[in-house]
Amino acid sequence: MTRILIVDDQPHIRKLVRGFLKNEAGWEVCGEAADGQQAVEQAETLKPQVILLDIQLPVMNGFDAAKQILMASPRVLILILSIHQEAHYAQGAKDCGARGFLPKHHVAEHLVPAVAALLRGELHFPSIAAD
């Protein structure tokens, strides 16, 4: 079973993301967090294989949370979700060690394929956020 942690400060976004993942065989949402510090704590406690992580979070931003999570658990696959689609946000995701970047307005069409790509060992940085 692939365990997935959803991190976003907006409850409706967490619910939306959870809805897109719920029908995928072998995947389970093991938890949710509403800020970067909670993300770090939940990652340590719940041991997810995948973390879907927003950038703009209270307490600690997603980039800093990703760095801390990856220091403790380097095998965790992090997919950054953001309302932003500019290339420098995708580059920030790469720089913090995330395995992918997905603008939130593409979640409906691309979330499941993006997570699947990470699980296959691939990176997911779409052309709209290209280098």
MMTF fields as JSON, N, C-alpha, C and O atoms, coordinates in Angstrom:
{
  "mmtfVersion": "1.0.0",
  "mmtfProducer": "UNKNOWN",
  "numBonds": 523,
  "numAtoms": 524,
  "numGroups": 131,
  "numChains": 1,
  "numModels": 1,
  "chainsPerModel": [1],
  "groupsPerChain": [131],
  "chainIdList": ["A"],
  "bondAtomList": [4, 2, 8, 6, 12, 10, 16, 14, 20, 18, 24, 22, 28, 26, 32, 30, 36, 34, 40, 38, 44, 42, 48, 46, 52, 50, 56, 54, 60, 58, 64, 62, 68, 66, 72, 70, 76, 74, 80, 78, 84, 82, 88, 86, 92, 90, 96, 94, 100, 98, 104, 102, 108, 106, 112, 110, 116, 114, 120, 118, 124, 122, 128, 126, 132, 130, 136, 134, 140, 138, 144, 142, 148, 146, 152, 150, 156, 154, 160, 158, 164, 162, 168, 166, 172, 170, 176, 174, 180, 178, 184, 182, 188, 186, 192, 190, 196, 194, 200, 198, 204, 202, 208, 206, 212, 210, 216, 214, 220, 218, 224, 222, 228, 226, 232, 230, 236, 234, 240, 238, 244, 242, 248, 246, 252, 250, 256, 254, 260, 258, 264, 262, 268, 266, 272, 270, 276, 274, 280, 278, 284, 282, 288, 286, 292, 290, 296, 294, 300, 298, 304, 302, 308, 306, 312, 310, 316, 314, 320, 318, 324, 322, 328, 326, 332, 330, 336, 334, 340, 338, 344, 342, 348, 346, 352, 350, 356, 354, 360, 358, 364, 362, 368, 366, 372, 370, 376, 374, 380, 378, 384, 382, 388, 386, 392, 390, 396, 394, 400, 398, 404, 402, 408, 406, 412, 410, 416, 414, 420, 418, 424, 422, 428, 426, 432, 430, 436, 434, 440, 438, 444, 442, 448, 446, 452, 450, 456, 454, 460, 458, 464, 462, 468, 466, 472, 470, 476, 474, 480, 478, 484, 482, 488, 486, 492, 490, 496, 494, 500, 498, 504, 502, 508, 506, 512, 510, 516, 514, 520, 518],
  "bondOrderList": [1, 1, 1, 1, 1, 1, 1, 1, 1, 1, 1, 1, 1, 1, 1, 1, 1, 1, 1, 1, 1, 1, 1, 1, 1, 1, 1, 1, 1, 1, 1, 1, 1, 1, 1, 1, 1, 1, 1, 1, 1, 1, 1, 1, 1, 1, 1, 1, 1, 1, 1, 1, 1, 1, 1, 1, 1, 1, 1, 1, 1, 1, 1, 1, 1, 1, 1, 1, 1, 1, 1, 1, 1, 1, 1, 1, 1, 1, 1, 1, 1, 1, 1, 1, 1, 1, 1, 1, 1, 1, 1, 1, 1, 1, 1, 1, 1, 1, 1, 1, 1, 1, 1, 1, 1, 1, 1, 1, 1, 1, 1, 1, 1, 1, 1, 1, 1, 1, 1, 1, 1, 1, 1, 1, 1, 1, 1, 1, 1, 1],
  "groupList": [{"groupName": "MET", "atomNameList": ["N", "CA", "C", "O"], "elementList": ["N", "C", "C", "O"], "formalChargeList": [0, 0, 0, 0], "bondAtomList": [1, 0, 2, 1, 3, 2], "bondOrderList": [1, 1, 2], "singleLetterCode": "M", "chemCompType": "L-PEPTIDE LINKING"}, {"groupName": "THR", "atomNameList": ["N", "CA", "C", "O"], "elementList": ["N", "C", "C", "O"], "formalChargeList": [0, 0, 0, 0], "bondAtomList": [1, 0, 2, 1, 3, 2], "bondOrderList": [1, 1, 2], "singleLetterCode": "T", "chemCompType": "L-PEPTIDE LINKING"}, {"groupName": "ARG", "atomNameList": ["N", "CA", "C", "O"], "elementList": ["N", "C", "C", "O"], "formalChargeList": [0, 0, 0, 0], "bondAtomList": [1, 0, 2, 1, 3, 2], "bondOrderList": [1, 1, 2], "singleLetterCode": "R", "chemCompType": "L-PEPTIDE LINKING"}, {"groupName": "ILE", "atomNameList": ["N", "CA", "C", "O"], "elementList": ["N", "C", "C", "O"], "formalChargeList": [0, 0, 0, 0], "bondAtomList": [1, 0, 2, 1, 3, 2], "bondOrderList": [1, 1, 2], "singleLetterCode": "I", "chemCompType": "L-PEPTIDE LINKING"}, {"groupName": "LEU", "atomNameList": ["N", "CA", "C", "O"], "elementList": ["N", "C", "C", "O"], "formalChargeList": [0, 0, 0, 0], "bondAtomList": [1, 0, 2, 1, 3, 2], "bondOrderList": [1, 1, 2], "singleLetterCode": "L", "chemCompType": "L-PEPTIDE LINKING"}, {"groupName": "VAL", "atomNameList": ["N", "CA", "C", "O"], "elementList": ["N", "C", "C", "O"], "formalChargeList": [0, 0, 0, 0], "bondAtomList": [1, 0, 2, 1, 3, 2], "bondOrderList": [1, 1, 2], "singleLetterCode": "V", "chemCompType": "L-PEPTIDE LINKING"}, {"groupName": "ASP", "atomNameList": ["N", "CA", "C", "O"], "elementList": ["N", "C", "C", "O"], "formalChargeList": [0, 0, 0, 0], "bondAtomList": [1, 0, 2, 1, 3, 2], "bondOrderList": [1, 1, 2], "singleLetterCode": "D", "chemCompType": "L-PEPTIDE LINKING"}, {"groupName": "GLN", "atomNameList": ["N", "CA", "C", "O"], "elementList": ["N", "C", "C", "O"], "formalChargeList": [0, 0, 0, 0], "bondAtomList": [1, 0, 2, 1, 3, 2], "bondOrderList": [1, 1, 2], "singleLetterCode": "Q", "chemCompType": "L-PEPTIDE LINKING"}, {"groupName": "PRO", "atomNameList": ["N", "CA", "C", "O"], "elementList": ["N", "C", "C", "O"], "formalChargeList": [0, 0, 0, 0], "bondAtomList": [1, 0, 2, 1, 3, 2], "bondOrderList": [1, 1, 2], "singleLetterCode": "P", "chemCompType": "L-PEPTIDE LINKING"}, {"groupName": "HIS", "atomNameList": ["N", "CA", "C", "O"], "elementList": ["N", "C", "C", "O"], "formalChargeList": [0, 0, 0, 0], "bondAtomList": [1, 0, 2, 1, 3, 2], "bondOrderList": [1, 1, 2], "singleLetterCode": "H", "chemCompType": "L-PEPTIDE LINKING"}, {"groupName": "LYS", "atomNameList": ["N", "CA", "C", "O"], "elementList": ["N", "C", "C", "O"], "formalChargeList": [0, 0, 0, 0], "bondAtomList": [1, 0, 2, 1, 3, 2], "bondOrderList": [1, 1, 2], "singleLetterCode": "K", "chemCompType": "L-PEPTIDE LINKING"}, {"groupName": "GLY", "atomNameList": ["N", "CA", "C", "O"], "elementList": ["N", "C", "C", "O"], "formalChargeList": [0, 0, 0, 0], "bondAtomList": [1, 0, 2, 1, 3, 2], "bondOrderList": [1, 1, 2], "singleLetterCode": "G", "chemCompType": "PEPTIDE LINKING"}, {"groupName": "PHE", "atomNameList": ["N", "CA", "C", "O"], "elementList": ["N", "C", "C", "O"], "formalChargeList": [0, 0, 0, 0], "bondAtomList": [1, 0, 2, 1, 3, 2], "bondOrderList": [1, 1, 2], "singleLetterCode": "F", "chemCompType": "L-PEPTIDE LINKING"}, {"groupName": "ASN", "atomNameList": ["N", "CA", "C", "O"], "elementList": ["N", "C", "C", "O"], "formalChargeList": [0, 0, 0, 0], "bondAtomList": [1, 0, 2, 1, 3, 2], "bondOrderList": [1, 1, 2], "singleLetterCode": "N", "chemCompType": "L-PEPTIDE LINKING"}, {"groupName": "GLU", "atomNameList": ["N", "CA", "C", "O"], "elementList": ["N", "C", "C", "O"], "formalChargeList": [0, 0, 0, 0], "bondAtomList": [1, 0, 2, 1, 3, 2], "bondOrderList": [1, 1, 2], "singleLetterCode": "E", "chemCompType": "L-PEPTIDE LINKING"}, {"groupName": "ALA", "atomNameList": ["N", "CA", "C", "O"], "elementList": ["N", "C", "C", "O"], "formalChargeList": [0, 0, 0, 0], "bondAtomList": [1, 0, 2, 1, 3, 2], "bondOrderList": [1, 1, 2], "singleLetterCode": "A", "chemCompType": "L-PEPTIDE LINKING"}, {"groupName": "TRP", "atomNameList": ["N", "CA", "C", "O"], "elementList": ["N", "C", "C", "O"], "formalChargeList": [0, 0, 0, 0], "bondAtomList": [1, 0, 2, 1, 3, 2], "bondOrderList": [1, 1, 2], "singleLetterCode": "W", "chemCompType": "L-PEPTIDE LINKING"}, {"groupName": "CYS", "atomNameList": ["N", "CA", "C", "O"], "elementList": ["N", "C", "C", "O"], "formalChargeList": [0, 0, 0, 0], "bondAtomList": [1, 0, 2, 1, 3, 2], "bondOrderList": [1, 1, 2], "singleLetterCode": "C", "chemCompType": "L-PEPTIDE LINKING"}, {"groupName": "SER", "atomNameList": ["N", "CA", "C", "O"], "elementList": ["N", "C", "C", "O"], "formalChargeList": [0, 0, 0, 0], "bondAtomList": [1, 0, 2, 1, 3, 2], "bondOrderList": [1, 1, 2], "singleLetterCode": "S", "chemCompType": "L-PEPTIDE LINKING"}, {"groupName": "TYR", "atomNameList": ["N", "CA", "C", "O"], "elementList": ["N", "C", "C", "O"], "formalChargeList": [0, 0, 0, 0], "bondAtomList": [1, 0, 2, 1, 3, 2], "bondOrderList": [1, 1, 2], "singleLetterCode": "Y", "chemCompType": "L-PEPTIDE LINKING"}],
  "groupTypeList": [0, 1, 2, 3, 4, 3, 5, 6, 6, 7, 8, 9, 3, 2, 10, 4, 5, 2, 11, 12, 4, 10, 13, 14, 15, 11, 16, 14, 5, 17, 11, 14, 15, 15, 6, 11, 7, 7, 15, 5, 14, 7, 15, 14, 1, 4, 10, 8, 7, 5, 3, 4, 4, 6, 3, 7, 4, 8, 5, 0, 13, 11, 12, 6, 15, 15, 10, 7, 3, 4, 0, 15, 18, 8, 2, 5, 4, 3, 4, 3, 4, 18, 3, 9, 7, 14, 15, 9, 19, 15, 7, 11, 15, 10, 6, 17, 11, 15, 2, 11, 12, 4, 8, 10, 9, 9, 5, 15, 14, 9, 4, 5, 8, 15, 5, 15, 15, 4, 4, 2, 11, 14, 4, 9, 12, 8, 18, 3, 15, 15, 6],
  "groupIdList": [1, 2, 3, 4, 5, 6, 7, 8, 9, 10, 11, 12, 13, 14, 15, 16, 17, 18, 19, 20, 21, 22, 23, 24, 25, 26, 27, 28, 29, 30, 31, 32, 33, 34, 35, 36, 37, 38, 39, 40, 41, 42, 43, 44, 45, 46, 47, 48, 49, 50, 51, 52, 53, 54, 55, 56, 57, 58, 59, 60, 61, 62, 63, 64, 65, 66, 67, 68, 69, 70, 71, 72, 73, 74, 75, 76, 77, 78, 79, 80, 81, 82, 83, 84, 85, 86, 87, 88, 89, 90, 91, 92, 93, 94, 95, 96, 97, 98, 99, 100, 101, 102, 103, 104, 105, 106, 107, 108, 109, 110, 111, 112, 113, 114, 115, 116, 117, 118, 119, 120, 121, 122, 123, 124, 125, 126, 127, 128, 129, 130, 131],
  "secStructList": [7, 3, 3, 3, 3, 3, 3, 7, 1, 7, 2, 2, 2, 2, 2, 2, 2, 2, 2, 2, 2, 6, 6, 1, 6, 6, 3, 3, 3, 3, 3, 3, 3, 1, 1, 2, 2, 2, 2, 2, 2, 2, 2, 2, 2, 2, 7, 7, 1, 3, 3, 3, 3, 3, 1, 1, 7, 1, 1, 1, 7, 2, 2, 2, 2, 2, 2, 2, 2, 2, 2, 2, 7, 6, 6, 7, 3, 3, 3, 3, 3, 3, 1, 7, 7, 7, 2, 2, 2, 2, 2, 2, 2, 2, 2, 6, 6, 7, 1, 3, 3, 3, 3, 4, 4, 4, 2, 2, 2, 2, 2, 2, 2, 2, 2, 2, 2, 2, 2, 6, 6, 7, 7, 5, 7, 7, 4, 4, 4, 7, 7],
  "xCoordList": [0.841, 0.0, 0.889, 1.777, 0.648, 1.378, 0.675, -0.498, 1.404, 0.852, 1.167, 2.304, 0.127, 0.247, -0.192, -1.241, 0.621, 0.318, -0.012, 0.729, -1.131, -1.559, -1.309, -1.739, -0.596, -0.281, -0.734, -0.194, -1.735, -2.245, -2.979, -3.648, -2.858, -3.536, -5.031, -5.756, -5.496, -6.909, -7.623, -7.318, -8.562, -9.263, -9.953, -9.977, -10.509, -11.201, -10.231, -10.6, -9.008, -7.994, -7.592, -7.465, -7.394, -7.05, -8.153, -7.873, -9.403, -10.534, -10.566, -10.803, -10.329, -10.32, -9.229, -9.48, -8.04, -6.906, -7.2, -6.959, -7.714, -8.076, -9.072, -8.96, -10.034, -11.03, -10.433, -10.891, -9.406, -8.763, -7.956, -7.731, -7.523, -6.671, -7.436, -6.923, -8.656, -9.348, -9.646, -9.761, -9.773, -10.122, -8.925, -9.097, -7.733, -6.534, -6.17, -5.889, -6.181, -5.862, -4.437, -3.495, -4.309, -2.989, -2.505, -1.398, -3.311, -2.94, -3.887, -5.085, -3.332, -4.178, -3.643, -2.433, -4.553, -4.166, -4.037, -5.021, -2.814, -2.55, -2.681, -2.719, -2.752, -2.88, -2.908, -2.694, -3.184, -3.22, -2.531, -2.498, -1.986, -1.378, -1.75, -1.966, -1.821, -2.262, -1.151, -1.376, 0.048, 1.179, 2.479, 2.496, 3.546, 4.824, 5.367, 5.936, 5.204, 5.696, 4.918, 5.499, 3.595, 2.789, 3.232, 3.251, 3.586, 4.048, 5.286, 5.369, 6.241, 7.469, 7.137, 7.654, 6.28, 5.913, 5.141, 5.419, 4.173, 3.377, 4.247, 4.058, 5.188, 6.079, 6.874, 7.062, 7.332, 8.103, 7.225, 7.64, 6.026, 5.119, 4.472, 4.431, 3.958, 3.151, 3.965, 3.479, 5.193, 6.08, 5.428, 5.384, 4.923, 4.338, 5.431, 6.585, 5.055, 5.988, 5.936, 6.924, 4.76, 4.544, 3.961, 3.087, 4.457, 3.89, 3.516, 4.341, 2.264, 1.766, 1.795, 1.052, 2.656, 3.036, 2.851, 3.449, 2.01, 1.818, 3.065, 3.813, 3.275, 4.412, 4.05, 4.761, 2.94, 2.566, 1.787, 0.579, 2.521, 1.95, 2.282, 3.317, 1.414, 1.762, 2.875, 3.154, 3.483, 4.52, 5.837, 6.875, 5.8, 6.995, 6.54, 5.597, 7.207, 6.783, 7.115, 7.898, 6.506, 6.665, 8.09, 8.519, 8.833, 10.216, 11.06, 11.827, 10.912, 11.677, 11.227, 12.048, 9.919, 9.407, 9.968, 10.371, 9.997, 10.531, 11.986, 12.378, 12.779, 14.189, 14.327, 15.13, 13.537, 13.615, 13.15, 13.768, 12.054, 11.532, 12.566, 12.811, 13.165, 14.123, 15.424, 16.095, 15.788, 16.966, 16.72, 17.62, 15.509, 15.173, 14.791, 15.061, 14.164, 13.653, 13.946, 13.055, 15.17, 15.565, 14.823, 14.865, 14.152, 13.435, 12.006, 11.349, 11.521, 10.154, 10.068, 10.955, 8.996, 8.747, 7.849, 6.708, 8.358, 7.588, 7.175, 7.997, 5.873, 5.3, 4.801, 3.886, 5.402, 4.985, 3.753, 3.744, 2.713, 1.509, 1.48, 1.761, 1.142, 1.17, 0.143, -0.192, -0.349, -1.208, -0.378, -0.915, 0.929, 1.837, 2.299, 2.435, 2.538, 3.051, 4.334, 4.837, 4.868, 6.09, 7.276, 7.343, 8.201, 9.353, 10.172, 10.713, 10.282, 11.124, 10.531, 11.272, 9.217, 8.631, 8.986, 9.297, 8.941, 9.354, 10.826, 11.21, 11.646, 13.062, 13.253, 14.11, 12.468, 12.519, 12.166, 12.756, 11.191, 10.82, 11.995, 12.304, 12.646, 13.822, 14.92, 15.539, 15.153, 16.239, 16.045, 17.022, 14.795, 14.558, 14.509, 14.362, 14.631, 14.679, 13.384, 13.308, 12.361, 11.102, 11.326, 12.212, 10.521, 10.628, 9.686, 9.718, 8.832, 7.917, 7.244, 7.313, 6.592, 5.894, 4.615, 4.631, 3.503, 2.233, 1.417, 1.065, 1.107, 0.21, -1.163, -1.66, -1.766, -3.036, -4.144, -5.036, -4.109, -5.196, -5.084, -5.957, -4.027, -3.875, -4.098, -3.92, -4.484, -4.617, -5.637, -5.377, -6.78, -7.828, -7.314, -7.598, -6.569, -6.097, -4.78, -4.551, -3.914, -2.531, -2.058, -0.937, -2.868, -2.385, -2.073, -0.978, -3.022, -2.801, -1.625, -0.769, -1.548, -0.37, 0.948, 1.979, 0.921, 2.138, 2.606, 3.791, 1.675, 2.036, 2.536, 3.532, 1.857, 2.286, 3.694, 4.495, 3.996, 5.339, 6.385, 7.426, 6.121, 7.056, 7.27, 8.395, 6.188, 6.292, 7.091, 7.665, 7.129, 7.949, 9.405, 10.227, 9.724, 11.088, 11.361, 12.515, 10.314, 10.461, 10.255, 9.667, 10.742, 10.47, 9.227, 8.884, 8.549, 7.383, 7.49, 7.088, 8.027, 8.11, 7.546, 8.281, 6.238, 5.586, 6.189, 6.868, 5.922, 6.523, 6.149, 6.926, 4.994, 4.63, 5.538, 5.606, 6.226, 7.169, 8.574, 9.369, 8.857, 10.145, 11.283, 11.085, 12.469, 13.679, 13.782, 14.731],
  "yCoordList": [-1.181, 0.0, 1.248, 1.383, 2.146, 3.411, 4.429, 4.744, 4.93, 5.888, 7.313, 7.636, 8.152, 9.519, 10.506, 10.342, 11.532, 12.633, 13.862, 14.22, 14.513, 15.726, 16.911, 16.916, 17.934, 19.11, 20.365, 20.72, 21.027, 22.289, 23.001, 22.362, 24.319, 25.058, 25.243, 25.687, 24.913, 25.063, 23.705, 22.794, 23.559, 22.277, 21.811, 20.613, 22.731, 22.319, 21.77, 20.902, 22.266, 21.732, 20.326, 19.425, 20.138, 18.799, 17.801, 16.679, 18.219, 17.342, 17.027, 15.884, 18.035, 17.846, 16.848, 15.915, 17.055, 16.179, 14.751, 13.787, 14.631, 13.31, 12.62, 11.42, 13.368, 12.812, 12.256, 11.233, 12.929, 12.441, 11.169, 10.4, 10.943, 9.794, 8.576, 7.459, 8.773, 7.716, 6.458, 5.38, 6.556, 5.381, 4.647, 3.692, 5.077, 4.444, 3.215, 3.318, 2.069, 0.816, 0.862, 1.242, 0.469, 0.41, 1.726, 1.794, 2.763, 4.051, 4.367, 4.094, 4.951, 5.427, 6.748, 6.935, 7.657, 8.9, 8.572, 8.251, 8.658, 8.275, 9.446, 9.256, 10.678, 11.826, 13.124, 13.174, 14.183, 15.533, 16.473, 16.225, 17.549, 18.585, 19.945, 20.077, 20.951, 22.279, 23.322, 24.462, 22.947, 23.877, 23.091, 21.868, 23.799, 23.147, 22.372, 21.295, 22.898, 22.195, 20.898, 19.864, 20.962, 19.739, 18.724, 17.522, 19.202, 18.305, 17.542, 16.328, 18.242, 17.611, 16.571, 15.454, 16.938, 16.03, 14.818, 13.687, 15.048, 13.952, 13.021, 11.804, 13.586, 12.758, 11.8, 10.634, 12.297, 11.454, 10.395, 9.246, 10.778, 9.868, 8.846, 7.659, 9.303, 8.45, 7.669, 6.685, 8.102, 7.442, 7.242, 6.119, 8.327, 8.187, 7.961, 8.337, 7.342, 7.204, 8.44, 8.796, 9.096, 10.264, 11.392, 11.169, 12.604, 13.79, 14.787, 15.153, 15.223, 16.271, 17.546, 17.683, 18.479, 19.586, 20.938, 21.223, 21.763, 23.13, 23.954, 23.607, 25.041, 25.927, 26.936, 27.079, 27.628, 28.721, 28.16, 27.93, 27.948, 27.373, 28.241, 28.907, 28.242, 28.943, 28.206, 27.041, 28.865, 28.375, 28.108, 28.652, 27.274, 26.956, 26.708, 25.952, 27.342, 27.148, 25.739, 25.019, 25.366, 24.023, 23.674, 22.536, 24.641, 24.366, 24.006, 23.044, 24.782, 24.501, 23.193, 22.43, 22.933, 21.672, 20.496, 19.49, 20.616, 19.543, 19.257, 18.096, 20.294, 20.097, 19.334, 18.407, 19.73, 19.054, 17.605, 16.704, 17.394, 16.032, 15.146, 14.02, 15.653, 14.853, 14.606, 13.602, 15.505, 15.248, 14.035, 13.219, 13.913, 12.8, 11.535, 10.421, 11.716, 10.581, 10.814, 11.223, 10.565, 10.907, 10.163, 10.588, 9.073, 8.308, 8.783, 8.322, 9.69, 10.2, 10.926, 11.698, 10.664, 11.312, 12.512, 12.363, 13.699, 14.92, 15.517, 15.733, 15.778, 16.485, 17.817, 17.87, 18.888, 20.233, 20.626, 20.531, 21.07, 21.608, 23.098, 23.531, 23.888, 25.337, 26.027, 25.549, 27.162, 27.982, 28.673, 29.17, 28.702, 29.342, 28.338, 27.147, 28.831, 27.938, 28.45, 27.843, 29.544, 30.103, 29.17, 28.441, 29.22, 28.318, 28.421, 27.412, 29.595, 29.701, 28.939, 28.543, 28.726, 27.894, 26.428, 25.71, 25.985, 24.616, 24.421, 23.377, 25.419, 25.327, 25.277, 24.544, 26.046, 25.986, 24.601, 24.113, 23.969, 22.604, 21.653, 20.822, 21.776, 20.941, 21.196, 20.263, 22.472, 22.842, 22.317, 22.055, 22.163, 21.669, 20.143, 19.562, 19.495, 18.042, 17.357, 16.128, 18.146, 17.542, 16.793, 17.142, 15.767, 14.949, 15.443, 14.949, 16.438, 16.948, 18.231, 18.642, 18.841, 20.112, 20.061, 19.625, 20.506, 20.506, 21.723, 21.874, 22.599, 23.713, 23.178, 22.223, 23.786, 23.29, 23.281, 22.435, 24.192, 24.186, 23.018, 22.844, 22.217, 21.007, 19.724, 18.619, 19.88, 18.715, 17.715, 16.512, 18.175, 17.254, 16.304, 15.106, 16.835, 16.021, 15.31, 14.223, 15.894, 15.425, 14.892, 14.391, 14.981, 14.533, 13.036, 12.635, 12.219, 10.769, 10.366, 9.604, 10.851, 10.507, 11.013, 10.353, 12.164, 12.702, 11.82, 11.501, 11.43, 10.542, 9.205, 8.671, 8.669, 7.404, 7.519, 6.594, 8.649, 8.869, 8.844, 8.201, 9.531, 9.53, 8.106, 7.711, 7.35, 5.977, 5.076, 4.079, 5.424, 4.678, 5.149, 4.622, 6.126, 6.633, 7.777, 8.159, 8.329, 9.425, 10.771, 10.847, 11.804, 13.168, 13.664, 13.173, 14.646, 15.24, 16.766, 17.374, 17.344, 18.799, 19.163, 19.16, 19.479, 19.713, 20.884, 21.74, 20.897, 21.897, 23.318, 24.239, 23.529, 24.889, 25.412, 26.617, 24.509, 24.895, 24.415, 24.058, 24.411, 23.907, 24.833, 25.991, 24.29, 25.091, 26.309, 27.083],
  "zCoordList": [0.0, 0.0, 0.0, 0.842, -0.937, -1.002, -0.12, -0.321, 0.847, 1.811, 1.335, 0.991, 1.327, 0.811, 1.879, 2.503, 2.08, 2.998, 2.173, 1.258, 2.497, 1.808, 2.729, 3.882, 2.199, 2.997, 2.26, 1.213, 2.828, 2.276, 3.397, 4.209, 3.448, 4.512, 4.255, 5.145, 3.063, 2.715, 2.819, 2.049, 3.755, 3.909, 2.625, 2.342, 1.852, 0.621, -0.428, -1.219, -0.437, -1.358, -0.916, -1.745, 0.381, 0.883, 0.525, 0.104, 0.695, 0.369, -1.127, -1.518, -1.956, -3.404, -3.81, -4.572, -3.299, -3.619, -3.147, -3.873, -1.944, -1.409, -2.344, -2.591, -2.858, -3.763, -5.043, -5.551, -5.572, -6.796, -6.562, -7.496, -5.336, -5.029, -4.543, -4.61, -4.053, -3.319, -4.121, -3.537, -5.418, -6.217, -6.807, -7.565, -6.473, -7.017, -6.184, -4.99, -6.828, -6.139, -5.588, -6.283, -4.341, -3.717, -3.132, -2.599, -3.223, -2.644, -1.496, -1.57, -0.426, 0.663, 1.194, 1.322, 1.498, 2.148, 3.634, 4.301, 4.134, 5.522, 6.478, 7.694, 5.927, 6.805, 6.038, 4.827, 6.796, 6.252, 7.232, 8.437, 6.693, 7.518, 6.933, 5.729, 7.799, 7.382, 7.387, 6.98, 7.843, 7.789, 7.659, 7.797, 7.397, 7.147, 8.325, 8.147, 9.522, 10.708, 10.922, 11.252, 10.731, 10.833, 9.782, 10.047, 8.596, 7.528, 7.973, 7.788, 8.554, 9.035, 10.104, 10.071, 11.04, 12.125, 11.601, 12.0, 10.71, 10.165, 9.314, 9.333, 8.577, 7.763, 8.644, 8.298, 9.774, 10.695, 11.354, 11.504, 11.742, 12.447, 11.529, 11.852, 10.369, 9.494, 8.462, 7.905, 8.207, 7.23, 5.851, 5.347, 5.24, 3.899, 2.863, 3.071, 1.742, 0.625, -0.266, -0.909, -0.296, -1.143, -0.299, 0.538, -0.531, 0.12, -0.958, -1.795, -0.929, -1.817, -0.991, -0.02, -1.38, -0.51, -1.183, -2.221, -0.572, -1.049, -0.7, 0.214, -1.436, -1.142, -0.056, 0.939, -0.263, 0.64, 1.823, 1.75, 2.918, 4.121, 5.316, 5.33, 6.326, 7.562, 8.315, 8.033, 9.237, 10.138, 9.407, 9.784, 8.363, 7.583, 6.141, 5.909, 5.178, 3.779, 3.295, 3.915, 2.181, 1.65, 1.261, 1.445, 0.722, 0.336, 1.564, 1.536, 2.634, 3.854, 4.493, 5.002, 4.465, 5.008, 4.215, 4.799, 2.887, 2.048, 2.406, 2.522, 2.579, 2.929, 4.239, 4.344, 5.243, 6.548, 6.452, 7.019, 5.727, 5.571, 4.885, 5.318, 3.826, 3.058, 3.813, 3.572, 4.719, 5.558, 6.444, 6.647, 6.969, 7.854, 7.084, 7.532, 5.926, 5.135, 3.66, 2.915, 3.224, 1.851, 0.746, -0.409, 1.068, 0.037, -0.199, -1.132, 0.627, 0.45, -0.889, -1.254, -1.604, -2.892, -2.658, -2.22, -2.946, -2.716, -4.047, -4.938, -4.16, -5.305, -4.788, -3.966, -5.267, -4.87, -5.679, -6.906, -4.973, -5.604, -5.329, -4.212, -6.34, -6.155, -7.037, -8.121, -6.552, -7.401, -8.47, -9.46, -8.268, -9.217, -10.267, -9.986, -11.477, -12.517, -13.151, -14.097, -12.654, -13.221, -12.99, -12.0, -13.936, -13.92, -12.643, -12.19, -12.053, -10.853, -9.662, -8.763, -9.64, -8.586, -8.81, -7.86, -10.065, -10.387, -10.044, -9.517, -10.34, -10.007, -8.5, -8.007, -7.767, -6.302, -5.789, -4.825, -6.448, -6.07, -6.304, -5.45, -7.455, -7.739, -6.718, -6.207, -6.429, -5.526, -4.107, -3.405, -3.681, -2.318, -2.269, -1.194, -3.421, -3.458, -3.854, -3.868, -4.177, -4.61, -5.923, -6.704, -6.156, -7.368, -8.461, -9.588, -8.115, -9.113, -8.667, -7.508, -9.636, -9.438, -10.26, -11.411, -9.673, -10.381, -9.984, -8.814, -10.944, -10.633, -10.229, -10.826, -9.229, -8.705, -9.75, -9.689, -10.696, -11.684, -12.661, -13.512, -12.554, -13.371, -12.553, -13.064, -11.298, -10.422, -10.956, -10.933, -11.431, -11.889, -12.97, -12.938, -13.912, -15.037, -14.763, -15.293, -13.953, -13.885, -12.54, -12.452, -11.491, -10.178, -10.16, -9.767, -10.579, -10.538, -11.427, -10.977, -12.683, -13.488, -12.887, -13.019, -12.237, -11.623, -10.471, -10.368, -9.608, -8.496, -9.038, -8.55, -10.035, -10.645, -11.211, -11.082, -11.838, -12.384, -11.269, -11.412, -10.167, -9.05, -8.527, -8.219, -8.432, -7.926, -8.865, -8.429, -10.153, -11.12, -11.119, -11.87, -10.29, -10.232, -11.183, -11.381, -11.773, -12.717, -12.019, -10.94, -12.645, -12.196, -12.915, -13.991, -12.313, -12.972, -12.877, -11.886, -13.903, -14.032, -15.399, -16.386, -15.476, -16.777, -17.536, -16.969, -18.83, -19.71, -19.319, -19.575, -18.711, -18.32, -17.218, -16.975, -16.562, -15.522, -15.891, -15.021, -17.153, -17.65, -17.276, -16.911, -17.379, -17.069, -17.948, -17.821]
}
